[in-house]
Amino acid sequence: MSASAPTTPSKHYVIALACPDGPGIVHAVTGVLAHLGGNITDSQQFGDPDTGRFHMRVQVSADLDEPALRGAFAPVAQRFGMEWTLDELGRPLRTLVMVSRAGHCLNDLLFRTRAGQLPVDVVAVAGNHRDLEPLAGFYGVPFHHLPVDRSVAAGEPGSLEAAEAALLGLVDSLDVELVVLARYMQILSPQLCRALSGRAINIHHSFLPSFKGARPYAQAHVRGVKIIGATAHYVTPDLDEGPIIEQDVHRVDHGMTVAELQSIGQDVEAQVLARAVRWHAEHRVLLDGHRTVVFR
Amino acid sequence: MSASAPTTPSKHYVIALACPDGPGIVHAVTGVLAHLGGNITDSQQFGDPDTGRFHMRVQVSADLDEPALRGAFAPVAQRFGMEWTLDELGRPLRTLVMVSRAGHCLNDLLFRTRAGQLPVDVVAVAGNHRDLEPLAGFYGVPFHHLPVDRSVAAGEPGSLEAAEAALLGLVDSLDVELVVLARYMQILSPQLCRALSGRAINIHHSFLPSFKGARPYAQAHVRGVKIIGATAHYVTPDLDEGPIIEQDVHRVDHGMTVAELQSIGQDVEAQVLARAVRWHAEHRVLLDGHRTVVFR
Amino acid sequence: MSASAPTTPSKHYVIALACPDGPGIVHAVTGVLAHLGGNITDSQQFGDPDTGRFHMRVQVSADLDEPALRGAFAPVAQRFGMEWTLDELGRPLRTLVMVSRAGHCLNDLLFRTRAGQLPVDVVAVAGNHRDLEPLAGFYGVPFHHLPVDRSVAAGEPGSLEAAEAALLGLVDSLDVELVVLARYMQILSPQLCRALSGRAINIHHSFLPSFKGARPYAQAHVRGVKIIGATAHYVTPDLDEGPIIEQDVHRVDHGMTVAELQSIGQDVEAQVLARAVRWHAEHRVLLDGHRTVVFR
Amino acid sequence: MSASAPTTPSKHYVIALACPDGPGIVHAVTGVLAHLGGNITDSQQFGDPDTGRFHMRVQVSADLDEPALRGAFAPVAQRFGMEWTLDELGRPLRTLVMVSRAGHCLNDLLFRTRAGQLPVDVVAVAGNHRDLEPLAGFYGVPFHHLPVDRSVAAGEPGSLEAAEAALLGLVDSLDVELVVLARYMQILSPQLCRALSGRAINIHHSFLPSFKGARPYAQAHVRGVKIIGATAHYVTPDLDEGPIIEQDVHRVDHGMTVAELQSIGQDVEAQVLARAVRWHAEHRVLLDGHRTVVFR
């Protein structure tokens, strides 16, 4: 820790960065932090030989306010051509959760958030059905009903376009930083995917790339697999092809019905999604082409 | 146990059967066994509502020789239209292992067999390369070199056809009951697949149906999955689509190279294959359409 | 299925039984069911060579009411000295959940019950603290506050004895069939353990027999284990030594604090407890000495 | 990479260090490496708040021979009071494997080593029985028979003391860097444990701290656990209490005999031991009190 008298109380920050790989990056980053009297409490690096990209996440405590740290770090970021974020460690991310009828993921996210296990602030739940309005209400989160009827003409109330416009309106007006598709059973338009690029996480109820598309548990049952899984990924216009953040699996056997696979799978979905949301909110996930680097 | 004087010492048998589902099957099966003075030591049943097939595996100890038991069981089998096998429990299955250059699965199978963990008798190893001849030799198993050169005309020595004919010759002359493709890197002809139907097991180095075809670890690396796996399945003419017997997985991360995925995956492959071979040899695997019922 | 005209609509039953092992049990059981025109839809058996006990669980659909089936089965049960239960398949077990302050297990049990994944009817939640009263309320379940102050003299309100008497009163008045200790942080008296024998399930927050007693996550952290777990077991007077129903684990690493172990462990606890409760409620768990047989 | 003309071809090194935590360590370490023109290819750090120790592992490629790098690094190591090692990345560690009769771990280690998956050079196998001499011979590794008869007086041939003296003789004469107890069924004397401190790894056939001592699978069977495991740890005079390097588990059920638990457990043992040996040989394991930091 710095010996100098603190001008502000010590704060804990996290910096996540990516840039073209090359010598001297770690030394330059740690140098600027050392110069500011910061104390590095955690740091991880990864250079990807395939993409030539270098990734780093560093936690630092320092007697500085955020603008000062940002200002001091900017030159080194510019020198190496970094994409970077700087945040106060543990600051809850303003999050909007999209749902349809199945509540297991929403219930899990809200319970964990209240228990202090997820550094997010769920500012709204939006659903194309009203089934989960009471659950949101129990946790004191406003619920927005955004019905989607694909037979309604674009622009009319209830159309896909109207629902997506309303959603973007919520994102803007509520300063939403993260959108979580918690078993939201509607396909987003390519435009919306692009608008939310890098800040929308979906949970797919299969072990991708197995069983893309609809009804993956029924597909898994037909194929007779012995293990099922779930996949959390960033949303991209290319359906079920976004960068994978986390996956997990559970063993099944020949005696299980599609409904039992579904029930087992829902546990996996909720946990995989919660881990992905937590890691994203803690700035542990960096994009590396169409893959992710996850500093756990 | 029977109160009557035994005409032969008590023996332990396993019966595996499948037939159209309906009432009275279990009672009829246990009835014939009880009538013979048999003692049921283990029994499992499964009726598949999708296919309408009933499956059963029963272990029984009895003071009867095999032909007598077979004769007594045949009428009930016929009555219900059963496909069935009857074997002495633990009798080692005569097994031929096919290999190419990678030895991890062969090494695992031979070590387990010698350790008494696999009820098989490896009567031959056949390879399209000679790399694993010393390993087979260490375990005292004859090695057969069956080179495959796809540029050689059919019927000429070294052609695919010649290799497959030699293989079938081995199967016949050695009374082979089970063929294990232990990372045999050649695609079998549809005719050979059919000839070995239900008695050839392959290990695929991915978590099927993900990453069918060639170089699955490279595919997995490109896609950025967080878990890799392996799949043991019966060989069918439809490549990588045979009934799945067993699967398992291992967690990986962004920092691992294709070679590291391969190395981790080889552990999974060897174990998944060993389990599939053991269950098959213990008559625990029954076909149910293009899925399997596994009575573990 | 029976060809005779049904006197009652067809019902689905489950029979679970244990008795001294010997020949003819399966045949006798299936015989009485076949004689009644019942159709066996699932059946599992296990004879334990260590204890000499035979265990069986059988599902049967039949055109009989429960007293008739019970009457028909009683003679065979008596003949073999069976301990047995007969229940309608899927009938929800009347369940009381005991809690303290941590809500993850209660939240999980209530959510699953409402989602139709647990065949229980939570008729009451009882807690020594009031923290979880709102959660119970959200699911429409009455909450009973049973404060425990070990400094209060036995017999006075607020004493352990008073709380346990009130608990037993609830069990009686509500016809409770199953008591679930969902992270209830009080040690039950030996008398209460005996009174609830075989119908009380506890979740212990470690992989027993590792880290018995208090603060298992802190113990695990000190010992530097690489995997943590949780254990669901029947409650016995011998603390943390009751028959184990289910266990599961999760990987941890050196960088995790006790709080992080706790957070990871809570996921495992909730799932392990839910599985144990489901299997118990489906009559899949049979006692076999101080172990369990679990027919999954 | 350095722009200056290389005086030696570029080499890849790994430095592992531990010291009292404090500010400036990472910057100082990366500074000396940057100054030498080194390129950091991988780096991990961990500061343990419990012990106040900082741990770091860094891989660096540089146009320097090892003495030069060592000389340049020594001052910074001294300044922070570091315990440190510097090695060429991937240099095989000279390893002696101790065995008794069970060959699964030895077979696994030798096969992996030949397959290039373990950076060790097995310079000798020593056993108190001769059973595994042929297996060592197949891999071209000298076998040393060190019989142990606890009824023989200390100092006489065949005594524990004589065997341990012979073992230490091998360690000295063969420049052994790592001793692996691959199911060596003898308890080492406290003196030998101390002599090999930090460079002897044992595999214990249970999920420690469960089932310490003898016959853990029999203990697990009696207790009725649903999961078994294995633990690799550094050898210390305090039996089964050494710092844990790695653990893993496998699910079991009520129907499995002790022999089946043993067979399943052997797979886990071999894999856990192989991972521990690999991580140790890659300088990924650092001692942190009686725990380990594992930079995977």
Tab-separated table of C-alpha atoms in Angstrom, chain A residues 164 167-168 171-172 176-177 179 181 187-201 234-239 242-243 287:
chain	number	residue	atom	x	y	z
A	164	GLU	CA	-38.327	-5.025	-29.254
A	167	LEU	CA	-37.371	-3.455	-24.710
A	168	LEU	CA	-34.770	-1.058	-26.110
A	171	VAL	CA	-32.669	-0.545	-21.696
A	172	ASP	CA	-32.190	3.159	-22.390
A	176	VAL	CA	-29.426	-1.222	-18.313
A	177	GLU	CA	-25.905	-2.626	-18.618
A	179	VAL	CA	-29.724	-8.125	-20.515
A	181	LEU	CA	-32.457	-14.007	-21.489
A	187	ILE	CA	-35.825	-15.179	-31.167
A	188	LEU	CA	-34.402	-11.672	-31.134
A	189	SER	CA	-34.135	-9.798	-34.418
A	190	PRO	CA	-30.609	-9.388	-35.840
A	191	GLN	CA	-30.852	-5.652	-35.247
A	192	LEU	CA	-31.607	-6.128	-31.555
A	193	CYS	CA	-28.812	-8.693	-31.241
A	194	ARG	CA	-26.397	-6.160	-32.666
A	195	ALA	CA	-27.711	-3.360	-30.459
A	196	LEU	CA	-27.102	-5.514	-27.369
A	197	SER	CA	-23.818	-7.007	-28.598
A	198	GLY	CA	-21.559	-8.081	-25.733
A	199	ARG	CA	-24.133	-7.209	-23.083
A	200	ALA	CA	-26.820	-9.856	-23.602
A	201	ILE	CA	-26.480	-13.391	-22.235
A	234	TYR	CA	-23.467	-14.102	-25.615
A	235	VAL	CA	-26.311	-13.313	-27.958
A	236	THR	CA	-25.366	-12.830	-31.607
A	237	PRO	CA	-27.469	-12.643	-34.767
A	238	ASP	CA	-26.196	-16.142	-35.585
A	239	LEU	CA	-28.641	-18.232	-33.532
A	242	GLY	CA	-22.623	-16.892	-29.899
A	243	PRO	CA	-19.408	-17.086	-27.856
A	287	LEU	CA	-14.225	-11.815	-25.950
